[in-house]
mmCIF file of C-alpha atoms in Angstrom:
data_model
loop_
_atom_site.group_PDB
_atom_site.id
_atom_site.type_symbol
_atom_site.label_atom_id
_atom_site.label_comp_id
_atom_site.label_asym_id
_atom_site.label_seq_id
_atom_site.Cartn_x
_atom_site.Cartn_y
_atom_site.Cartn_z
ATOM 1 C CA MET A 1 -12.596 11.130 5.261
ATOM 2 C CA GLN A 2 -14.592 12.446 2.344
ATOM 3 C CA TYR A 3 -17.555 10.338 1.219
ATOM 4 C CA THR A 4 -18.562 10.367 -2.421
ATOM 5 C CA THR A 5 -21.940 8.663 -2.018
ATOM 6 C CA GLY A 6 -24.575 8.373 0.679
ATOM 7 C CA LYS A 7 -24.097 4.606 0.692
ATOM 8 C CA ASP A 8 -20.378 4.954 1.485
ATOM 9 C CA ALA A 9 -21.161 7.300 4.340
ATOM 10 C CA PHE A 10 -23.900 4.998 5.668
ATOM 11 C CA TYR A 11 -21.590 1.964 5.802
ATOM 12 C CA ALA A 12 -18.831 4.070 7.353
ATOM 13 C CA GLY A 13 -21.326 4.920 10.117
ATOM 14 C CA VAL A 14 -22.132 1.239 10.624
ATOM 15 C CA ARG A 15 -18.423 0.376 10.834
ATOM 16 C CA ALA A 16 -17.763 3.229 13.272
ATOM 17 C CA LEU A 17 -20.452 1.864 15.611
ATOM 18 C CA LEU A 18 -19.126 -1.725 15.716
ATOM 19 C CA PRO A 19 -16.393 -1.139 18.352
ATOM 20 C CA ALA A 20 -19.070 0.270 20.699
ATOM 21 C CA ALA A 21 -21.164 -2.916 20.508
ATOM 22 C CA PRO A 22 -19.283 -4.958 23.173
ATOM 23 C CA GLY A 23 -20.067 -2.221 25.710
ATOM 24 C CA VAL A 24 -23.745 -2.105 24.754
ATOM 25 C CA ILE A 25 -24.590 -5.820 24.528
ATOM 26 C CA PRO A 26 -24.139 -6.757 28.224
ATOM 27 C CA PHE A 27 -26.146 -3.667 29.251
ATOM 28 C CA GLY A 28 -28.927 -4.747 26.879
ATOM 29 C CA LEU A 29 -28.840 -8.350 28.137
ATOM 30 C CA VAL A 30 -29.159 -7.212 31.752
ATOM 31 C CA THR A 31 -32.000 -4.853 30.814
ATOM 32 C CA GLY A 32 -33.901 -7.699 29.158
ATOM 33 C CA VAL A 33 -33.312 -10.088 32.064
ATOM 34 C CA THR A 34 -34.391 -7.400 34.556
ATOM 35 C CA ALA A 35 -37.617 -6.704 32.662
ATOM 36 C CA ILE A 36 -38.573 -10.391 32.776
ATOM 37 C CA GLU A 37 -37.654 -10.691 36.471
ATOM 38 C CA GLN A 38 -39.896 -7.680 37.051
ATOM 39 C CA GLY A 39 -42.798 -9.774 35.804
ATOM 40 C CA LEU A 40 -43.193 -8.051 32.425
ATOM 41 C CA SER A 41 -44.261 -10.317 29.565
ATOM 42 C CA PRO A 42 -41.762 -10.735 26.693
ATOM 43 C CA LEU A 43 -44.020 -8.648 24.433
ATOM 44 C CA THR A 44 -44.326 -5.808 26.971
ATOM 45 C CA SER A 45 -40.544 -5.881 27.544
ATOM 46 C CA ILE A 46 -39.865 -5.576 23.822
ATOM 47 C CA GLY A 47 -42.511 -2.854 23.474
ATOM 48 C CA MET A 48 -40.901 -0.947 26.340
ATOM 49 C CA THR A 49 -37.490 -1.228 24.666
ATOM 50 C CA VAL A 50 -38.799 0.037 21.317
ATOM 51 C CA LEU A 51 -40.700 2.933 22.944
ATOM 52 C CA PHE A 52 -37.839 4.001 25.250
ATOM 53 C CA PHE A 53 -34.724 3.196 23.202
ATOM 54 C CA ALA A 54 -32.808 4.546 26.219
ATOM 55 C CA GLY A 55 -31.057 2.030 28.469
ATOM 56 C CA ALA A 56 -30.464 4.021 31.657
ATOM 57 C CA ALA A 57 -34.046 5.373 31.672
ATOM 58 C CA GLN A 58 -35.390 1.867 31.084
ATOM 59 C CA MET A 59 -33.343 0.418 33.958
ATOM 60 C CA ALA A 60 -34.438 3.226 36.265
ATOM 61 C CA ALA A 61 -38.092 2.683 35.298
ATOM 62 C CA LEU A 62 -37.752 -1.042 36.001
ATOM 63 C CA GLN A 63 -36.206 -0.369 39.399
ATOM 64 C CA LEU A 64 -39.015 2.077 40.253
ATOM 65 C CA LEU A 65 -41.637 -0.454 39.093
ATOM 66 C CA ARG A 66 -40.041 -2.944 41.486
ATOM 67 C CA ASN A 67 -40.500 -0.414 44.316
ATOM 68 C CA ASP A 68 -44.155 0.180 43.337
ATOM 69 C CA ALA A 69 -43.455 3.841 42.655
ATOM 70 C CA PHE A 70 -46.200 6.238 41.599
ATOM 71 C CA PRO A 71 -46.481 6.199 37.750
ATOM 72 C CA LEU A 72 -45.955 9.953 37.425
ATOM 73 C CA VAL A 73 -42.675 9.625 39.371
ATOM 74 C CA ILE A 74 -41.540 6.920 36.948
ATOM 75 C CA ILE A 75 -42.326 9.134 33.940
ATOM 76 C CA VAL A 76 -40.599 12.208 35.383
ATOM 77 C CA THR A 77 -37.518 10.231 36.481
ATOM 78 C CA ALA A 78 -37.123 8.586 33.077
ATOM 79 C CA LEU A 79 -37.464 11.935 31.318
ATOM 80 C CA VAL A 80 -34.959 13.617 33.667
ATOM 81 C CA ILE A 81 -32.436 10.881 32.839
ATOM 82 C CA ASN A 82 -33.181 11.504 29.148
ATOM 83 C CA LEU A 83 -32.723 15.277 29.396
ATOM 84 C CA ARG A 84 -29.271 14.826 27.880
ATOM 85 C CA PHE A 85 -31.018 14.215 24.535
ATOM 86 C CA LEU A 86 -32.000 17.912 24.580
ATOM 87 C CA MET A 87 -28.292 18.748 24.541
ATOM 88 C CA TYR A 88 -27.574 16.286 21.732
ATOM 89 C CA SER A 89 -30.574 17.564 19.787
ATOM 90 C CA ALA A 90 -29.380 21.155 20.107
ATOM 91 C CA SER A 91 -25.899 20.157 19.014
ATOM 92 C CA MET A 92 -27.072 18.152 15.983
ATOM 93 C CA ALA A 93 -29.782 20.609 14.887
ATOM 94 C CA PRO A 94 -27.674 22.867 12.638
ATOM 95 C CA HIS A 95 -26.438 19.846 10.666
ATOM 96 C CA PHE A 96 -29.953 18.543 10.058
ATOM 97 C CA ALA A 97 -31.540 21.945 9.403
ATOM 98 C CA ARG A 98 -32.018 21.473 5.645
ATOM 99 C CA LEU A 99 -33.395 17.939 5.804
ATOM 100 C CA PRO A 100 -37.117 17.263 5.259
ATOM 101 C CA LYS A 101 -39.334 15.945 8.037
ATOM 102 C CA ARG A 102 -39.236 12.378 6.681
ATOM 103 C CA TRP A 103 -35.507 12.441 7.537
ATOM 104 C CA LYS A 104 -35.653 14.502 10.725
ATOM 105 C CA TRP A 105 -38.171 12.386 12.633
ATOM 106 C CA PRO A 106 -36.553 8.962 12.146
ATOM 107 C CA LEU A 107 -33.089 10.456 12.711
ATOM 108 C CA SER A 108 -34.339 11.986 15.968
ATOM 109 C CA TYR A 109 -35.796 8.678 17.123
ATOM 110 C CA VAL A 110 -32.451 6.857 16.743
ATOM 111 C CA LEU A 111 -30.510 9.608 18.560
ATOM 112 C CA SER A 112 -28.359 7.880 21.191
ATOM 113 C CA ASP A 113 -25.199 8.649 23.159
ATOM 114 C CA GLN A 114 -23.097 6.508 20.818
ATOM 115 C CA ALA A 115 -24.565 7.755 17.526
ATOM 116 C CA TYR A 116 -24.247 11.342 18.754
ATOM 117 C CA VAL A 117 -20.621 11.091 19.835
ATOM 118 C CA LEU A 118 -19.523 9.338 16.649
ATOM 119 C CA SER A 119 -21.393 11.670 14.293
ATOM 120 C CA ILE A 120 -20.722 15.031 15.891
ATOM 121 C CA LEU A 121 -17.000 14.426 15.304
ATOM 122 C CA LYS A 122 -17.750 13.813 11.610
ATOM 123 C CA PHE A 123 -19.993 16.860 11.324
ATOM 124 C CA THR A 124 -17.517 19.218 12.934
ATOM 125 C CA ASP A 125 -14.536 18.167 10.804
ATOM 126 C CA GLY A 126 -16.319 20.008 7.980
ATOM 127 C CA LYS A 127 -15.327 17.612 5.199
ATOM 128 C CA SER A 128 -18.248 15.182 5.388
ATOM 129 C CA ALA A 129 -20.985 17.797 5.538
ATOM 130 C CA LEU A 130 -22.678 16.616 2.349
ATOM 131 C CA TYR A 131 -23.263 13.016 3.467
ATOM 132 C CA GLY A 132 -23.005 13.488 7.222
ATOM 133 C CA HIS A 133 -26.617 12.511 7.822
ATOM 134 C CA TYR A 134 -26.014 9.204 6.018
ATOM 135 C CA PHE A 135 -23.093 8.511 8.336
ATOM 136 C CA TYR A 136 -25.275 9.364 11.332
ATOM 137 C CA ALA A 137 -28.100 7.157 9.997
ATOM 138 C CA GLY A 138 -25.652 4.243 9.646
ATOM 139 C CA ALA A 139 -24.378 4.630 13.195
ATOM 140 C CA GLY A 140 -27.843 5.333 14.644
ATOM 141 C CA ILE A 141 -29.657 2.446 12.970
ATOM 142 C CA SER A 142 -26.955 -0.102 13.770
ATOM 143 C CA MET A 143 -26.940 1.105 17.395
ATOM 144 C CA TRP A 144 -30.740 0.693 17.471
ATOM 145 C CA LEU A 145 -30.504 -2.858 16.098
ATOM 146 C CA THR A 146 -27.693 -3.835 18.479
ATOM 147 C CA TRP A 147 -29.689 -2.573 21.439
ATOM 148 C CA GLN A 148 -32.998 -4.184 20.466
ATOM 149 C CA LEU A 149 -31.359 -7.563 19.748
ATOM 150 C CA ALA A 150 -29.355 -7.496 22.996
ATOM 151 C CA VAL A 151 -32.461 -6.733 25.090
ATOM 152 C CA MET A 152 -34.430 -9.399 23.218
ATOM 153 C CA ALA A 153 -31.709 -11.965 23.958
ATOM 154 C CA GLY A 154 -31.918 -10.934 27.633
ATOM 155 C CA VAL A 155 -35.712 -11.291 27.563
ATOM 156 C CA PHE A 156 -35.473 -14.887 26.354
ATOM 157 C CA LEU A 157 -32.631 -15.718 28.752
ATOM 158 C CA GLY A 158 -34.423 -14.086 31.673
ATOM 159 C CA ALA A 159 -36.778 -16.923 32.460
ATOM 160 C CA GLU A 160 -33.861 -19.347 32.839
ATOM 161 C CA ILE A 161 -31.972 -17.466 35.542
ATOM 162 C CA PRO A 162 -32.573 -18.549 39.167
ATOM 163 C CA ALA A 163 -33.238 -15.922 41.863
ATOM 164 C CA SER A 164 -30.262 -17.125 43.935
ATOM 165 C CA TRP A 165 -27.975 -15.401 41.428
ATOM 166 C CA SER A 166 -29.009 -12.009 42.917
ATOM 167 C CA LEU A 167 -29.184 -10.585 39.426
ATOM 168 C CA ASP A 168 -31.119 -7.561 40.714
ATOM 169 C CA PHE A 169 -27.683 -6.314 41.809
ATOM 170 C CA ALA A 170 -26.779 -5.958 38.133
ATOM 171 C CA ILE A 171 -28.928 -2.786 37.994
ATOM 172 C CA PRO A 172 -26.795 -0.713 40.402
ATOM 173 C CA LEU A 173 -23.648 -2.202 38.867
ATOM 174 C CA VAL A 174 -24.616 -0.989 35.391
ATOM 175 C CA PHE A 175 -25.408 2.450 36.810
ATOM 176 C CA LEU A 176 -22.055 2.408 38.606
ATOM 177 C CA ALA A 177 -20.279 1.612 35.331
ATOM 178 C CA LEU A 178 -21.959 4.690 33.803
ATOM 179 C CA LEU A 179 -21.475 6.862 36.909
ATOM 180 C CA VAL A 180 -17.701 6.571 37.362
ATOM 181 C CA PRO A 181 -16.713 7.951 33.928
ATOM 182 C CA SER A 182 -19.363 10.694 34.243
ATOM 183 C CA VAL A 183 -17.446 12.186 37.195
ATOM 184 C CA ARG A 184 -15.116 14.357 35.144
ATOM 185 C CA ASN A 185 -14.313 17.184 37.571
ATOM 186 C CA SER A 186 -14.893 18.321 41.134
ATOM 187 C CA ALA A 187 -18.262 19.909 40.305
ATOM 188 C CA CYS A 188 -19.486 16.546 38.964
ATOM 189 C CA LEU A 189 -18.028 14.873 42.046
ATOM 190 C CA GLY A 190 -19.998 17.230 44.300
ATOM 191 C CA ALA A 191 -23.146 16.523 42.298
ATOM 192 C CA ALA A 192 -22.612 12.760 42.637
ATOM 193 C CA CYS A 193 -21.867 12.840 46.400
ATOM 194 C CA VAL A 194 -24.840 15.038 47.271
ATOM 195 C CA GLY A 195 -27.136 13.161 44.887
ATOM 196 C CA GLY A 196 -26.140 9.826 46.410
ATOM 197 C CA VAL A 197 -26.337 10.891 50.060
ATOM 198 C CA VAL A 198 -29.694 12.671 49.664
ATOM 199 C CA ALA A 199 -31.078 9.616 47.867
ATOM 200 C CA VAL A 200 -30.058 7.391 50.799
ATOM 201 C CA LEU A 201 -31.521 9.818 53.361
ATOM 202 C CA ALA A 202 -34.744 10.205 51.374
ATOM 203 C CA MET A 203 -35.144 6.492 50.685
ATOM 204 C CA ASP A 204 -38.427 6.249 52.613
ATOM 205 C CA MET A 205 -40.023 9.283 50.978
ATOM 206 C CA ALA A 206 -43.483 8.662 49.550
ATOM 207 C CA TYR A 207 -43.820 7.617 45.901
ATOM 208 C CA ASN A 208 -40.034 7.321 45.532
ATOM 209 C CA LEU A 209 -39.820 11.100 45.222
ATOM 210 C CA GLY A 210 -36.426 10.813 46.954
ATOM 211 C CA LEU A 211 -34.753 10.051 43.640
ATOM 212 C CA LEU A 212 -36.002 13.293 42.080
ATOM 213 C CA LEU A 213 -35.197 15.337 45.189
ATOM 214 C CA ALA A 214 -31.690 13.842 45.244
ATOM 215 C CA SER A 215 -31.149 14.592 41.547
ATOM 216 C CA VAL A 216 -32.201 18.217 41.973
ATOM 217 C CA CYS A 217 -29.930 18.630 45.042
ATOM 218 C CA GLY A 218 -27.041 17.025 43.132
ATOM 219 C CA ILE A 219 -27.490 19.261 40.081
ATOM 220 C CA GLY A 220 -27.704 22.307 42.358
ATOM 221 C CA THR A 221 -24.465 21.290 44.067
ATOM 222 C CA GLY A 222 -22.721 20.895 40.721
ATOM 223 C CA LEU A 223 -23.761 24.408 39.682
ATOM 224 C CA LEU A 224 -22.702 25.782 43.080
ATOM 225 C CA VAL A 225 -19.226 24.212 42.949
ATOM 226 C CA GLU A 226 -18.801 25.502 39.392
ATOM 227 C CA HIS A 227 -19.838 28.982 40.530
ATOM 228 C CA VAL A 228 -17.425 28.974 43.507
ATOM 229 C CA GLN A 229 -14.562 27.801 41.288
ATOM 230 C CA ARG A 230 -15.223 30.541 38.744
ATOM 231 C CA GLY A 231 -14.931 33.099 41.523
ATOM 232 C CA ARG A 232 -11.469 31.833 42.441
ATOM 233 C CA PRO A 233 -8.919 32.979 39.863
ATOM 234 C CA GLY A 234 -6.055 30.724 38.873
ATOM 235 C CA ARG A 235 -7.914 27.530 39.657
ATOM 236 C CA ALA A 236 -8.612 25.094 36.866
ATOM 237 C CA LEU A 237 -12.292 24.636 36.244
ATOM 238 C CA SER A 238 -11.913 21.084 35.012
ATOM 239 C CA PRO A 239 -8.988 19.073 36.322
ATOM 240 C CA ALA A 240 -7.729 16.170 34.223
ATOM 241 C CA PRO A 241 -10.179 13.244 34.165
ATOM 242 C CA GLY A 242 -7.756 11.040 36.103
ATOM 243 C CA ASP A 243 -7.701 13.457 39.050
ATOM 244 C CA ALA A 244 -11.373 13.216 39.867
ATOM 245 C CA ALA A 245 -11.641 9.459 39.988
ATOM 246 C CA PRO A 246 -9.682 8.638 43.195
ATOM 247 C CA GLU A 247 -11.629 11.335 45.022
ATOM 248 C CA GLU A 248 -14.814 9.698 43.807
ATOM 249 C CA LYS A 249 -13.760 6.393 45.411
ATOM 250 C CA ALA A 250 -13.000 8.022 48.732
ATOM 251 C CA ALA A 251 -16.162 10.079 48.563
ATOM 252 C CA GLY A 252 -18.187 6.961 47.873
ATOM 253 C CA GLU A 253 -16.788 5.458 51.069
ATOM 254 C CA ASN A 254 -17.516 8.607 53.018
ATOM 255 C CA ALA A 255 -21.007 8.745 51.658
ATOM 256 C CA THR A 256 -21.767 5.225 52.826
ATOM 257 C CA GLY A 257 -19.807 5.797 56.046
ATOM 258 C CA ASP A 258 -22.055 8.693 57.015
ATOM 259 C CA LYS A 259 -24.978 6.358 56.908
ATOM 260 C CA ALA A 260 -23.545 3.611 59.149
ATOM 261 C CA PRO A 261 -26.037 2.623 61.856
ATOM 262 C CA MET B 1 -49.995 -2.322 37.587
ATOM 263 C CA SER B 2 -52.176 -3.845 34.855
ATOM 264 C CA GLU B 3 -50.828 -4.618 31.393
ATOM 265 C CA LEU B 4 -52.726 -1.643 29.924
ATOM 266 C CA GLU B 5 -51.386 0.752 32.551
ATOM 267 C CA LEU B 6 -47.850 -0.443 31.861
ATOM 268 C CA TRP B 7 -48.250 0.189 28.128
ATOM 269 C CA LEU B 8 -49.674 3.669 28.780
ATOM 270 C CA LEU B 9 -46.763 4.416 31.121
ATOM 271 C CA PHE B 10 -44.190 3.263 28.568
ATOM 272 C CA LEU B 11 -45.973 5.169 25.804
ATOM 273 C CA ALA B 12 -45.820 8.359 27.883
ATOM 274 C CA VAL B 13 -42.080 7.954 28.489
ATOM 275 C CA GLY B 14 -41.526 7.020 24.843
ATOM 276 C CA LEU B 15 -43.361 10.063 23.517
ATOM 277 C CA GLY B 16 -41.649 12.356 26.028
ATOM 278 C CA THR B 17 -38.238 10.960 25.088
ATOM 279 C CA PHE B 18 -38.979 11.365 21.378
ATOM 280 C CA CYS B 19 -39.948 15.011 21.988
ATOM 281 C CA LEU B 20 -36.657 15.598 23.831
ATOM 282 C CA ARG B 21 -34.737 14.082 20.905
ATOM 283 C CA LEU B 22 -36.723 15.938 18.245
ATOM 284 C CA SER B 23 -36.897 19.313 20.050
ATOM 285 C CA PHE B 24 -34.002 21.301 18.613
ATOM 286 C CA ILE B 25 -33.726 19.257 15.427
ATOM 287 C CA GLN B 26 -37.323 20.208 14.542
ATOM 288 C CA PHE B 27 -37.302 23.782 15.828
ATOM 289 C CA HIS B 28 -33.804 24.803 14.831
ATOM 290 C CA GLY B 29 -33.364 28.544 15.177
ATOM 291 C CA GLN B 30 -36.638 29.005 17.072
ATOM 292 C CA LEU B 31 -35.714 27.308 20.354
ATOM 293 C CA ARG B 32 -32.889 28.354 22.649
ATOM 294 C CA LEU B 33 -31.748 26.622 25.794
ATOM 295 C CA PRO B 34 -31.282 29.088 28.709
ATOM 296 C CA ALA B 35 -27.596 29.227 29.695
ATOM 297 C CA VAL B 36 -28.187 28.059 33.272
ATOM 298 C CA LEU B 37 -30.190 25.045 32.093
ATOM 299 C CA ASN B 38 -27.453 24.212 29.627
ATOM 300 C CA ARG B 39 -24.887 24.218 32.460
ATOM 301 C CA ALA B 40 -27.224 22.268 34.749
ATOM 302 C CA LEU B 41 -27.551 19.501 32.151
ATOM 303 C CA ALA B 42 -23.868 18.706 32.587
ATOM 304 C CA TYR B 43 -24.557 17.535 36.153
ATOM 305 C CA VAL B 44 -27.614 15.397 35.376
ATOM 306 C CA PRO B 45 -25.758 12.108 34.749
ATOM 307 C CA ALA B 46 -23.556 12.253 37.872
ATOM 308 C CA SER B 47 -26.364 13.188 40.296
ATOM 309 C CA VAL B 48 -29.066 10.886 38.902
ATOM 310 C CA LEU B 49 -26.766 7.885 38.579
ATOM 311 C CA ALA B 50 -25.358 8.334 42.100
ATOM 312 C CA ALA B 51 -28.918 8.666 43.421
ATOM 313 C CA LEU B 52 -29.790 5.389 41.707
ATOM 314 C CA VAL B 53 -26.691 3.491 42.845
ATOM 315 C CA LEU B 54 -26.187 4.366 46.521
ATOM 316 C CA PRO B 55 -29.615 3.454 47.958
ATOM 317 C CA SER B 56 -29.695 0.044 46.303
ATOM 318 C CA VAL B 57 -26.156 -0.688 47.486
ATOM 319 C CA VAL B 58 -26.458 0.298 51.159
ATOM 320 C CA ASN B 59 -30.056 -0.821 51.659
ATOM 321 C CA SER B 60 -29.494 -4.484 50.960
ATOM 322 C CA GLY B 61 -30.196 -6.272 54.233
ATOM 323 C CA ALA B 62 -33.410 -8.233 54.603
ATOM 324 C CA ASP B 63 -34.115 -6.207 57.754
ATOM 325 C CA ALA B 64 -33.928 -3.032 55.646
ATOM 326 C CA GLU B 65 -31.085 -1.633 57.753
ATOM 327 C CA LEU B 66 -28.316 0.478 56.332
ATOM 328 C CA LEU B 67 -25.205 -1.633 56.151
ATOM 329 C CA LEU B 68 -21.664 -0.489 55.515
ATOM 330 C CA LEU B 69 -19.900 -3.835 55.439
ATOM 331 C CA SER B 70 -22.337 -6.002 53.559
ATOM 332 C CA PRO B 71 -21.449 -8.189 50.582
ATOM 333 C CA ARG B 72 -23.211 -5.630 48.398
ATOM 334 C CA THR B 73 -21.198 -2.595 49.518
ATOM 335 C CA LEU B 74 -17.930 -4.511 49.151
ATOM 336 C CA ALA B 75 -18.974 -5.769 45.724
ATOM 337 C CA ALA B 76 -19.963 -2.232 44.689
ATOM 338 C CA LEU B 77 -16.631 -0.786 45.863
ATOM 339 C CA THR B 78 -14.743 -3.424 43.851
ATOM 340 C CA ALA B 79 -16.928 -2.691 40.819
ATOM 341 C CA ALA B 80 -16.345 1.069 41.201
ATOM 342 C CA LEU B 81 -12.604 0.478 41.170
ATOM 343 C CA VAL B 82 -12.911 -1.709 38.063
ATOM 344 C CA ALA B 83 -15.177 0.854 36.379
ATOM 345 C CA TRP B 84 -12.636 3.574 37.066
ATOM 346 C CA LYS B 85 -9.685 1.504 35.800
ATOM 347 C CA THR B 86 -11.325 -0.082 32.744
ATOM 348 C CA LYS B 87 -14.337 2.145 31.875
ATOM 349 C CA ASN B 88 -15.965 -1.075 30.673
ATOM 350 C CA ILE B 89 -19.545 -2.058 31.554
ATOM 351 C CA LEU B 90 -18.933 -5.791 31.082
ATOM 352 C CA TYR B 91 -15.870 -5.956 33.390
ATOM 353 C CA THR B 92 -17.635 -3.806 35.990
ATOM 354 C CA LEU B 93 -20.658 -6.093 35.924
ATOM 355 C CA LEU B 94 -18.600 -9.311 36.099
ATOM 356 C CA SER B 95 -16.315 -8.140 38.925
ATOM 357 C CA GLY B 96 -19.214 -6.842 41.027
ATOM 358 C CA MET B 97 -21.273 -9.987 40.595
ATOM 359 C CA ALA B 98 -18.227 -12.228 41.227
ATOM 360 C CA VAL B 99 -17.420 -10.503 44.540
ATOM 361 C CA LEU B 100 -21.087 -10.637 45.569
ATOM 362 C CA TRP B 101 -21.397 -14.363 44.804
ATOM 363 C CA LEU B 102 -18.095 -15.118 46.545
ATOM 364 C CA LEU B 103 -19.067 -13.247 49.729
ATOM 365 C CA GLN B 104 -22.597 -14.674 49.714
ATOM 366 C CA SER B 105 -21.256 -18.209 49.492
ATOM 367 C CA PHE B 106 -19.310 -17.606 52.748
ATOM 368 C CA SER B 107 -22.141 -16.102 54.741
#
């Protein structure tokens, strides 16, 4: 669609973001509840949410705080999880190249998975180039608001939830909900299996370094599988998304099975 | 960790994350991502998320033993199936918690 004014494009961005909200709100609620259960004050929890504006990194940091991890490990882990923003930044950069700094900095701050995915489609269709950054701003700012309000609601609910509800289990469940769709091909599957198994084996490593070691091993495995597949002609590099998922289930069982006492 | 240390920690992550987001947008044309790093980034979500999920699922017993057939592993397997079928965070969360509560009420 062609936008004639910046305002039109901005509101189109807001409307495009709305369908994503039901997926974001429960994640935000759980993040807020987890922060309070971790013993953070409401103000610190909200400050953390504003500073991070990255759900998975925030959840990982909270889990590491629970395990009394070394602060440097928490910082590095959170930044590794956020490395994907480098990719988004590189992909958005040409479309923002002519904007002044007073646009670039705030637009960078609200860069999120959702705002990126929605806007890059607009930018690449070529028609909305003139007001594309307004569309992105609409999607990005409404995503920011949705996230902050959801976490805040979780923060104020948090105190009311009894420990017998085992709500700490919500953390791995949220990660699981993000993990399964991220396994798009066999190289990703290899990365996930090795990452998971190494993390279990390295659970007792000092300062929770196991998580970083596991991530590096997983990424290495992904690259290796990709390399091996390239060497074999006639084999599809990326099978259909549906193909990888049942393997992931079985592999998950194997991964835990290996570790049975 | 004291309140001040927490704020410093969060500030460090916040600034680092902002730099990651700003990087190419600010330095367009001057920065280039090495090809191997670009490919490696594709495997970050799968490996990090799996490394976060598996330990907290299998290491659930109070005696810190690895358990295959605990309420948590069964709940996680159910949730994985739901995540795969629905790709929805809310349904994944609800099904996993429901199975966990159900199994815990029996044991």
